[in-house]
Coordinates of C-alpha atoms and ligand atoms in Angstrom, one line a residue:
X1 CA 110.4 195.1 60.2
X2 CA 107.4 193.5 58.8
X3 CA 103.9 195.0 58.2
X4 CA 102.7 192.8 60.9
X5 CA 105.7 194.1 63.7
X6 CA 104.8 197.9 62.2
X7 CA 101.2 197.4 63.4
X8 CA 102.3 196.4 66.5
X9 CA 104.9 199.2 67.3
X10 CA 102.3 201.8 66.1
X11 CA 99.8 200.7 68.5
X12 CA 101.7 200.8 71.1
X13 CA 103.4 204.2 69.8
X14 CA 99.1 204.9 70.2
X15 CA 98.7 203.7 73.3
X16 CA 101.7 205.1 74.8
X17 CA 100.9 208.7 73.7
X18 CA 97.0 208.1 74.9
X19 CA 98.4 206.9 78.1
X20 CA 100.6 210.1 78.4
X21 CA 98.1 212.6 77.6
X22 CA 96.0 211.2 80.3
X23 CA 98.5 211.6 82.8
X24 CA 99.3 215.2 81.6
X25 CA 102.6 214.0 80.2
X26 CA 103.7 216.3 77.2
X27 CA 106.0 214.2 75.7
X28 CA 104.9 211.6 73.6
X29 CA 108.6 209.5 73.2
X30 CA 107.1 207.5 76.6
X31 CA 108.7 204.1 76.5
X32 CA 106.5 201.1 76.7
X33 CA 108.1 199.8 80.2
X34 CA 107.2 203.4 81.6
X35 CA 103.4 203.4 80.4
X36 CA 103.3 200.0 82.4
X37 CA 104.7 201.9 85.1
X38 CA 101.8 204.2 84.2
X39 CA 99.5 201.7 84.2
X40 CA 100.5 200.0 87.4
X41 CA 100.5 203.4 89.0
X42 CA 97.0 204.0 88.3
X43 CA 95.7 200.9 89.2
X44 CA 97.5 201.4 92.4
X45 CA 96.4 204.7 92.9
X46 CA 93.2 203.7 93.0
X47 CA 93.3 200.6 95.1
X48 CA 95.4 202.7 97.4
X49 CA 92.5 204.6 99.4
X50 CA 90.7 200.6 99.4
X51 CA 91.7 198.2 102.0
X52 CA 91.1 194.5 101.3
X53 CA 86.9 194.0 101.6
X54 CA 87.3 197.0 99.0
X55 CA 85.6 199.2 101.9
X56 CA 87.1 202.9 101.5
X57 CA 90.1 203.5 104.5
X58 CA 89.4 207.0 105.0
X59 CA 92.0 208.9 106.5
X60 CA 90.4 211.4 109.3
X61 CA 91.9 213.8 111.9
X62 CA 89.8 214.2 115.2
X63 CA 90.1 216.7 117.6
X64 CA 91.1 214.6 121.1
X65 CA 91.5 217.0 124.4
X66 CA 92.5 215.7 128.2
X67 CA 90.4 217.6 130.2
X68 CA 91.4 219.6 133.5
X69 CA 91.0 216.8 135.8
X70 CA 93.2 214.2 133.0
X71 CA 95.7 216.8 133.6
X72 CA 95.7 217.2 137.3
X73 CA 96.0 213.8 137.8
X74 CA 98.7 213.4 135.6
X75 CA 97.0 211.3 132.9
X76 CA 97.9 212.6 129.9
X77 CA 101.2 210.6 129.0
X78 CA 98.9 207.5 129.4
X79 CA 95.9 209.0 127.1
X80 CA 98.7 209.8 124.6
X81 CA 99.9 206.4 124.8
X82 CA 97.0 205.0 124.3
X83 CA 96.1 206.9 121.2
X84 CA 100.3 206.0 119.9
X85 CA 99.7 202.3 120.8
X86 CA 97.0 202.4 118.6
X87 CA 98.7 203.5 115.5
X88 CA 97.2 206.8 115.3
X89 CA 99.8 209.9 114.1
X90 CA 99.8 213.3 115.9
X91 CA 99.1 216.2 114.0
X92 CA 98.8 218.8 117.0
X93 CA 99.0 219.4 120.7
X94 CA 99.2 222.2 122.5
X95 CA 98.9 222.8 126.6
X96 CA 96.1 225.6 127.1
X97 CA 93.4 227.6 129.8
X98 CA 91.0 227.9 128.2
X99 CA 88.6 230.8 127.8
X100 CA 84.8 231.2 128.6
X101 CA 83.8 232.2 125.2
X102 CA 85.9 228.8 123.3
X103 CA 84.0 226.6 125.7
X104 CA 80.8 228.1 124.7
X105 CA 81.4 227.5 121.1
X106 CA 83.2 224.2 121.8
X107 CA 79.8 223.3 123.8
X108 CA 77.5 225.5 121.2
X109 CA 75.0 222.1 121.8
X110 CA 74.8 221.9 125.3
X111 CA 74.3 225.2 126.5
X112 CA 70.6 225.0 127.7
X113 CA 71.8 222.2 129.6
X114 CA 71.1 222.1 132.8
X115 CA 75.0 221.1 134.0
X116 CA 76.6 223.5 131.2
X117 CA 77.7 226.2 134.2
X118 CA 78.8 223.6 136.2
X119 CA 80.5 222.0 133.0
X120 CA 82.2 225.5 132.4
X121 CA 83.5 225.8 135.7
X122 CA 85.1 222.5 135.5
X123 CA 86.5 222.9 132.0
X124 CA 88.0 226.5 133.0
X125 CA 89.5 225.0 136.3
X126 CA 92.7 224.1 135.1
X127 CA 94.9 223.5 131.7
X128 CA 93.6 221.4 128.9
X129 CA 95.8 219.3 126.2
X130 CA 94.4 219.8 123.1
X131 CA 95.5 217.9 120.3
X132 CA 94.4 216.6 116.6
X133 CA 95.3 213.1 115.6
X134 CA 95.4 211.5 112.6
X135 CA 94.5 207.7 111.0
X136 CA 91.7 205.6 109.0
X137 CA 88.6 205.9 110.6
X138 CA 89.4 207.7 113.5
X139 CA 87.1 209.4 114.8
X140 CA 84.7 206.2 115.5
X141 CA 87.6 204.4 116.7
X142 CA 88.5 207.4 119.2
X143 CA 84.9 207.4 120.3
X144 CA 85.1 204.0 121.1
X145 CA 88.4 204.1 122.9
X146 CA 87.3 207.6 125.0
X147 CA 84.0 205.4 125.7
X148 CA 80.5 206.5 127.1
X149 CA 79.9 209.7 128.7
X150 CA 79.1 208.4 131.9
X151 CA 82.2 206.8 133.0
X152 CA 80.3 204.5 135.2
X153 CA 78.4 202.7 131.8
X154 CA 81.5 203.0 129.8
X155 CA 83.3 199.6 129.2
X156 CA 85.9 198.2 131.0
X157 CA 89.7 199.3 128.8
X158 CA 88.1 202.6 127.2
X159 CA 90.0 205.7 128.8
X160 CA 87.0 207.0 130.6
X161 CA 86.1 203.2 132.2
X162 CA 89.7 203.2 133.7
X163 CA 90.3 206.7 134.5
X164 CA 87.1 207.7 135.6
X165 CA 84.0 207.2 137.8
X166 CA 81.7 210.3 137.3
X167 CA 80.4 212.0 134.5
X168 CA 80.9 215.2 135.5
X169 CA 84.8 214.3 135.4
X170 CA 84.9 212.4 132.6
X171 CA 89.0 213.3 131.6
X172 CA 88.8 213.0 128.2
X173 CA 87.4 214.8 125.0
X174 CA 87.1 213.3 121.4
X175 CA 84.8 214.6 118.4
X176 CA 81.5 212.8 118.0
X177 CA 81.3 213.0 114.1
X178 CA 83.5 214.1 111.1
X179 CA 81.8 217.2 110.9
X180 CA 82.1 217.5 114.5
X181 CA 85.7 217.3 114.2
X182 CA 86.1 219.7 111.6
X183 CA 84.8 222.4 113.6
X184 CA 86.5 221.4 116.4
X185 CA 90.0 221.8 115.1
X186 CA 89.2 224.7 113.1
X187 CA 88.1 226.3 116.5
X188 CA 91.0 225.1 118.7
X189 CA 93.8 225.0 116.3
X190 CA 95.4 227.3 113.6
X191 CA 95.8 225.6 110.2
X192 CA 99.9 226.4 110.4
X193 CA 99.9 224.6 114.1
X194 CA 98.8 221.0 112.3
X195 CA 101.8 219.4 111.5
X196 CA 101.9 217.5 107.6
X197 CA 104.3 214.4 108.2
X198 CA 105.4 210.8 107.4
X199 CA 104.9 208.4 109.5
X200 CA 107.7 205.9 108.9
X201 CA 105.2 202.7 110.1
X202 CA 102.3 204.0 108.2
X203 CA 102.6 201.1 105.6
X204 CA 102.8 198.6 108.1
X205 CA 99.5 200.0 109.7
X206 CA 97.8 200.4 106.8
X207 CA 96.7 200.3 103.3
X208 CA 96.9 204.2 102.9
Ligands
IDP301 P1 80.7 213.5 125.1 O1 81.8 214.2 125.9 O2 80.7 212.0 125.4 O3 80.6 213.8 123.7 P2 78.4 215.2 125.6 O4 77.0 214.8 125.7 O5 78.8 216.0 124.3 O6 79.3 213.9 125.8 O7 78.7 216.1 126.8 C1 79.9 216.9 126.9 C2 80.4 216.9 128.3 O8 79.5 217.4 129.2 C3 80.7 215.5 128.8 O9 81.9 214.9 128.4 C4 80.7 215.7 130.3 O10 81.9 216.3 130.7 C5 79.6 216.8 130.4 N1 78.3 216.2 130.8 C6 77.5 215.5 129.9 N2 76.4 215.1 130.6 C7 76.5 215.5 131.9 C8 75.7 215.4 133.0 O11 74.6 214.8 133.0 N3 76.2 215.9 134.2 C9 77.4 216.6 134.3 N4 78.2 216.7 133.2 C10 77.7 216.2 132.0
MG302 MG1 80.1 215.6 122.7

């Protein structure tokens, strides 16, 4: 081996080792195909949460709910399909009455309102599906597929536009901000109900 080839092997003995310790990788005898590996890995690692305008794909849950009247009228295979269609993965769902005292926390915002008893009465008429859902971005996308409020200004396709004609009946639920949603899954779900799993299309969906 000449002096030259020595300089090179050490160097990349050097970089190898460097390479290692940042990973937390005891062993220095790393062979130069794995610190590419390495390499490649990091890069990828950080590209991984980018999508292609290099704007970050945040992966969100949301907390989604069919409301009584979704449920009477037999709605809520379709507001599930919708949210599958889209690409989004389920995390939780569970089939509930609920109680006075969640819908006052769920509504903490609104209860000065001058609607929030008849609002009460209405969510405690029936069974609600409650579920958390899963995917890049989605709690602005949900918001948009839910759609306004007021059924009657919501567009035409969102869930509440072609369900719905009144706001007081409005059939769906979905969380207004990331923070929104936080608090709203905390308070309807227990951590060991959200389900962590691969979904097998999730690389065809996205960049996650
Ligand atoms: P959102 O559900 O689109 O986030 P919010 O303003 O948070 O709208 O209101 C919560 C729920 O209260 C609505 O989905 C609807 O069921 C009900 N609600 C809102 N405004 C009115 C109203 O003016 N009359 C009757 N019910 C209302
Ligand atoms: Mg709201």
């Amino acid at each position: 081996m000449s002096v030259f080839q020595r300089c090179v092997f050490q160097r990349l003995l050097q970089q190898v080792s460097s390479g290692a310790r940042g990973r937390n990788v005891t062993s220095g005898l790393v062979s130069v195909s794995t610190q590419c590996a390495l390499w490649r890995g990091r890069a990828t690692a950080g590209a991984g949460y980018r999508n292609k305008s290099s704007a970050p794909c945040v992966k969100e849950r949301t907390f989604i709910a069919v409301k009584p009247d979704g449920v009477q009228r037999r709605l809520v295979g379709q507001i599930i399909h919708r949210f599958e269609r889209r690409g989004f993965k389920l995390i939780g769902l569970k089939l509930l009455q609920v109680s006075k005292d969640l819908l006052s926390e769920h509504y903490c915002q609104l209860t000065k309102k001058p609607f929030y008893p008849d609002l009460v009465n209405y969510m405690t008429s029936g069974p609600v599906v409650a579920m958390v859902w899963e995917g890049p971005d989605i709690v602005k996308i949900s918001r948009m597929m839910v759609g306004h409020t007021n059924p009657a200004e919501a567009h035409a396709g969102t869930i509440r536009a072609d369900f719905s004609f009144h706001v007081s009946r409005n059939v769906v639920h979905a969380s207004d901000s990331t923070e929104g949603a936080q608090r709203e899954i905390q308070l309807w779900f227990d951590g060991q109900d959200l389900l962590n799993w691969d979904c097998i299309d999730q690389s065809v969906t996205s960049e996650l």
